[in-house]
PDB file of C-alpha atoms in Angstrom:
ATOM      1  CA  MET A   1       0.219  -0.205   0.224  1.00 55.00           C
ATOM      2  CA  LYS A   2       3.014   2.270   1.070  1.00 56.00           C
ATOM      3  CA  ASN A   3       4.249   1.872  -2.567  1.00 60.00           C
ATOM      4  CA  ILE A   4       1.443   2.401  -4.165  1.00 59.00           C
ATOM      5  CA  LEU A   5       0.868   5.528  -2.745  1.00 51.00           C
ATOM      6  CA  PHE A   6       4.574   6.437  -2.834  1.00 53.00           C
ATOM      7  CA  THR A   7       4.013   5.630  -6.669  1.00 54.00           C
ATOM      8  CA  ALA A   8       0.898   7.928  -7.389  1.00 52.00           C
ATOM      9  CA  MET A   9       2.916  10.850  -5.243  1.00 55.00           C
ATOM     10  CA  LEU A  10       5.625  10.703  -7.337  1.00 51.00           C
ATOM     11  CA  LEU A  11       3.508  10.354 -10.776  1.00 54.00           C
ATOM     12  CA  ALA A  12       1.650  13.696  -9.286  1.00 57.00           C
ATOM     13  CA  LEU A  13       4.809  15.297  -8.870  1.00 54.00           C
ATOM     14  CA  PHE A  14       6.269  14.603 -12.235  1.00 52.00           C
ATOM     15  CA  PHE A  15       2.875  15.614 -14.038  1.00 51.00           C
ATOM     16  CA  CYS A  16       3.374  18.991 -12.191  1.00 49.00           C
ATOM     17  CA  ALA A  17       6.482  19.539 -12.802  1.00 46.00           C
ATOM     18  CA  LYS A  18       5.953  19.123 -16.706  1.00 41.00           C
ATOM     19  CA  ASN A  19       2.978  21.198 -16.528  1.00 45.00           C
ATOM     20  CA  SER A  20       4.711  24.244 -15.056  1.00 47.00           C
ATOM     21  CA  ALA A  21       7.996  24.031 -17.241  1.00 46.00           C
ATOM     22  CA  PHE A  22       5.608  24.629 -20.349  1.00 46.00           C
ATOM     23  CA  ALA A  23       4.292  27.594 -18.568  1.00 65.00           C
ATOM     24  CA  GLN A  24       7.525  29.460 -18.238  1.00 89.00           C
ATOM     25  CA  CYS A  25       7.805  32.965 -19.471  1.00 93.00           C
ATOM     26  CA  GLU A  26      10.604  33.317 -22.437  1.00 92.00           C
ATOM     27  CA  ALA A  27      10.811  37.053 -22.660  1.00 95.00           C
ATOM     28  CA  GLU A  28      14.220  37.108 -24.581  1.00 96.00           C
ATOM     29  CA  LYS A  29      12.325  36.010 -27.933  1.00 95.00           C
ATOM     30  CA  TYR A  30      10.259  38.939 -27.607  1.00 96.00           C
ATOM     31  CA  THR A  31      13.023  41.591 -26.626  1.00 97.00           C
ATOM     32  CA  GLU A  32      14.854  39.849 -29.751  1.00 96.00           C
ATOM     33  CA  LYS A  33      11.440  40.845 -31.960  1.00 94.00           C
ATOM     34  CA  ILE A  34      11.797  44.284 -30.512  1.00 95.00           C
ATOM     35  CA  ILE A  35      15.793  44.959 -30.565  1.00 95.00           C
ATOM     36  CA  GLY A  36      15.642  43.536 -34.578  1.00 94.00           C
ATOM     37  CA  ASN A  37      13.194  46.558 -35.434  1.00 91.00           C
ATOM     38  CA  LEU A  38      14.328  49.419 -33.423  1.00 94.00           C
ATOM     39  CA  PRO A  39      13.555  52.834 -34.654  1.00 91.00           C
ATOM     40  CA  ASP A  40      16.448  54.978 -36.110  1.00 94.00           C
ATOM     41  CA  GLY A  41      17.893  57.245 -33.965  1.00 96.00           C
ATOM     42  CA  THR A  42      17.264  55.412 -31.024  1.00 97.00           C
ATOM     43  CA  THR A  43      19.561  54.053 -28.369  1.00 97.00           C
ATOM     44  CA  PHE A  44      19.071  50.953 -26.302  1.00 97.00           C
ATOM     45  CA  LEU A  45      18.859  51.224 -22.761  1.00 98.00           C
ATOM     46  CA  LYS A  46      17.018  48.639 -20.628  1.00 98.00           C
ATOM     47  CA  SER A  47      14.793  45.608 -21.310  1.00 98.00           C
ATOM     48  CA  TYR A  48      12.025  44.262 -19.052  1.00 98.00           C
ATOM     49  CA  LYS A  49      10.903  40.559 -18.522  1.00 97.00           C
ATOM     50  CA  ILE A  50       7.145  40.855 -18.213  1.00 97.00           C
ATOM     51  CA  ASP A  51       6.339  37.533 -16.334  1.00 97.00           C
ATOM     52  CA  GLY A  52       3.176  37.393 -15.163  1.00 95.00           C
ATOM     53  CA  GLU A  53       3.331  34.130 -13.699  1.00 94.00           C
ATOM     54  CA  GLY A  54       0.178  32.266 -15.510  1.00 92.00           C
ATOM     55  CA  GLY A  55      -1.914  35.126 -14.102  1.00 90.00           C
ATOM     56  CA  ASN A  56      -0.606  35.066 -10.166  1.00 93.00           C
ATOM     57  CA  LYS A  57       1.157  38.455 -10.593  1.00 94.00           C
ATOM     58  CA  PRO A  58      -1.413  40.536 -12.102  1.00 91.00           C
ATOM     59  CA  LYS A  59       1.176  43.647 -12.131  1.00 96.00           C
ATOM     60  CA  ILE A  60       4.992  44.325 -12.743  1.00 97.00           C
ATOM     61  CA  GLU A  61       6.715  47.302 -11.966  1.00 98.00           C
ATOM     62  CA  TYR A  62       9.999  48.754 -12.751  1.00 98.00           C
ATOM     63  CA  PRO A  63      11.727  51.966 -11.830  1.00 98.00           C
ATOM     64  CA  TYR A  64      13.819  54.015 -13.779  1.00 98.00           C
ATOM     65  CA  ILE A  65      15.527  57.588 -13.482  1.00 98.00           C
ATOM     66  CA  PHE A  66      14.542  59.756 -16.505  1.00 98.00           C
ATOM     67  CA  ARG A  67      16.619  62.715 -17.567  1.00 98.00           C
ATOM     68  CA  GLN A  68      15.252  66.198 -18.061  1.00 98.00           C
ATOM     69  CA  ASN A  69      14.456  67.007 -22.042  1.00 98.00           C
ATOM     70  CA  SER A  70      15.516  63.539 -23.110  1.00 98.00           C
ATOM     71  CA  THR A  71      12.679  61.703 -25.196  1.00 98.00           C
ATOM     72  CA  TYR A  72      12.291  57.924 -24.165  1.00 99.00           C
ATOM     73  CA  LEU A  73      10.530  55.439 -25.917  1.00 98.00           C
ATOM     74  CA  ILE A  74       9.110  52.176 -24.418  1.00 98.00           C
ATOM     75  CA  ASN A  75       8.324  49.471 -26.781  1.00 97.00           C
ATOM     76  CA  ILE A  76       6.265  46.121 -25.645  1.00 97.00           C
ATOM     77  CA  ALA A  77       6.209  42.532 -27.465  1.00 95.00           C
ATOM     78  CA  ASN A  78       4.333  39.456 -26.875  1.00 94.00           C
ATOM     79  CA  LYS A  79       3.167  36.531 -28.996  1.00 92.00           C
ATOM     80  CA  ASP A  80       0.481  38.288 -30.337  1.00 88.00           C
ATOM     81  CA  PRO A  81       1.286  40.493 -33.550  1.00 84.00           C
ATOM     82  CA  GLU A  82      -1.430  42.952 -32.385  1.00 81.00           C
ATOM     83  CA  LEU A  83      -0.046  43.048 -28.855  1.00 85.00           C
ATOM     84  CA  LYS A  84      -3.057  42.392 -27.122  1.00 88.00           C
ATOM     85  CA  GLY A  85      -3.490  41.770 -23.296  1.00 91.00           C
ATOM     86  CA  VAL A  86      -0.421  43.871 -22.623  1.00 94.00           C
ATOM     87  CA  VAL A  87      -0.971  47.314 -20.997  1.00 96.00           C
ATOM     88  CA  LEU A  88       2.009  49.516 -20.006  1.00 98.00           C
ATOM     89  CA  GLU A  89       1.341  52.286 -17.712  1.00 98.00           C
ATOM     90  CA  LEU A  90       4.119  55.215 -16.818  1.00 99.00           C
ATOM     91  CA  TYR A  91       4.121  57.169 -13.801  1.00 99.00           C
ATOM     92  CA  ASP A  92       6.157  59.784 -12.595  1.00 98.00           C
ATOM     93  CA  ALA A  93       7.964  59.911  -9.052  1.00 95.00           C
ATOM     94  CA  ASN A  94       4.839  61.257  -7.347  1.00 96.00           C
ATOM     95  CA  ARG A  95       2.901  58.645  -8.701  1.00 97.00           C
ATOM     96  CA  ASN A  96       0.963  60.391 -11.067  1.00 98.00           C
ATOM     97  CA  LEU A  97      -0.398  58.749 -14.501  1.00 98.00           C
ATOM     98  CA  ILE A  98       2.011  59.979 -17.453  1.00 98.00           C
ATOM     99  CA  GLY A  99       0.342  57.494 -19.829  1.00 97.00           C
ATOM    100  CA  THR A 100      -0.312  54.236 -21.114  1.00 98.00           C
ATOM    101  CA  SER A 101      -0.475  51.962 -24.252  1.00 97.00           C
ATOM    102  CA  TYR A 102      -3.524  50.984 -23.527  1.00 96.00           C
ATOM    103  CA  ASP A 103      -7.009  52.806 -25.345  1.00 94.00           C
ATOM    104  CA  ALA A 104      -9.745  51.769 -23.057  1.00 89.00           C
ATOM    105  CA  SER A 105     -12.524  53.621 -24.748  1.00 92.00           C
ATOM    106  CA  GLY A 106     -11.244  51.946 -27.930  1.00 90.00           C
ATOM    107  CA  LYS A 107     -10.014  48.882 -26.063  1.00 88.00           C
ATOM    108  CA  LYS A 108      -6.773  48.975 -28.473  1.00 92.00           C
ATOM    109  CA  PHE A 109      -3.674  47.637 -27.609  1.00 94.00           C
ATOM    110  CA  ARG A 110      -0.554  50.156 -28.787  1.00 95.00           C
ATOM    111  CA  PRO A 111       2.940  48.803 -29.132  1.00 94.00           C
ATOM    112  CA  GLY A 112       4.304  51.152 -26.553  1.00 95.00           C
ATOM    113  CA  LEU A 113       4.738  54.679 -25.702  1.00 97.00           C
ATOM    114  CA  GLY A 114       6.978  57.888 -25.849  1.00 98.00           C
ATOM    115  CA  TYR A 115       7.741  60.554 -23.172  1.00 98.00           C
ATOM    116  CA  THR A 116       9.914  63.513 -23.411  1.00 98.00           C
ATOM    117  CA  CYS A 117      10.642  63.852 -19.507  1.00 98.00           C
ATOM    118  CA  SER A 118       9.974  67.267 -17.976  1.00 97.00           C
ATOM    119  CA  ALA A 119      11.798  66.641 -14.724  1.00 97.00           C
ATOM    120  CA  THR A 120      14.568  64.542 -13.566  1.00 98.00           C
ATOM    121  CA  GLY A 121      13.792  61.893 -11.472  1.00 98.00           C
ATOM    122  CA  VAL A 122      12.326  58.103 -10.751  1.00 98.00           C
ATOM    123  CA  TYR A 123       9.468  57.140 -13.058  1.00 99.00           C
ATOM    124  CA  TYR A 124       7.706  53.803 -12.567  1.00 99.00           C
ATOM    125  CA  LEU A 125       6.770  51.485 -15.918  1.00 99.00           C
ATOM    126  CA  LYS A 126       3.879  49.432 -14.846  1.00 98.00           C
ATOM    127  CA  PHE A 127       2.837  46.542 -16.702  1.00 97.00           C
ATOM    128  CA  SER A 128      -0.371  44.637 -16.657  1.00 96.00           C
ATOM    129  CA  PHE A 129      -2.519  42.247 -18.311  1.00 94.00           C
ATOM    130  CA  GLU A 130      -6.066  43.286 -19.671  1.00 90.00           C
ATOM    131  CA  GLY A 131      -7.922  40.325 -20.657  1.00 87.00           C
ATOM    132  CA  SER A 132      -5.171  37.767 -21.890  1.00 86.00           C
ATOM    133  CA  LYS A 133      -4.440  34.546 -20.928  1.00 86.00           C
ATOM    134  CA  ASP A 134      -0.797  34.753 -21.905  1.00 89.00           C
ATOM    135  CA  PHE A 135       1.155  36.300 -19.175  1.00 95.00           C
ATOM    136  CA  CYS A 136       4.328  37.044 -20.954  1.00 96.00           C
ATOM    137  CA  ALA A 137       5.988  40.075 -22.504  1.00 96.00           C
ATOM    138  CA  ALA A 138       8.713  41.809 -22.779  1.00 97.00           C
ATOM    139  CA  ALA A 139       9.587  45.695 -23.029  1.00 98.00           C
ATOM    140  CA  VAL A 140      12.676  47.625 -24.168  1.00 98.00           C
ATOM    141  CA  LEU A 141      13.745  51.012 -23.015  1.00 98.00           C
ATOM    142  CA  LEU A 142      14.968  53.208 -25.790  1.00 98.00           C
ATOM    143  CA  LEU A 143      16.456  56.908 -25.564  1.00 98.00           C
ATOM    144  CA  LYS A 144      15.581  59.006 -28.606  1.00 97.00           C
ATOM    145  CA  LYS A 145      18.827  61.057 -29.964  1.00 90.00           C
TER     146      LYS A 145
END
């Protein structure tokens, strides 16, 4: 009886581990997709892995110091060619919303946003998922020359 119970537990662990391996977020391929299509006159600054851990992590936030009078572009990619499901919100140091990649009224997802910084400081890039079953994406922060 103990052998049967032990075998059943071992099989359950094997199948759980196997299923979670397929759910891993491979954001690197989306980063490469963005970098392969960088606009002329931009400099790569940083890439971000947006891993919602299968829906367990609905929001992912990263800080970055922006410099006054500099123009930044934040590009996003996921497995959907129309970028459905990934929302970027940019906040200033006081947590005021500056811009978003999602048009809620038209329910349209944009591939990113641009911002000309008015004051040097910490800014927050907050990523979330809207109506998506795929919780994996990538973003790239660029400086426009």
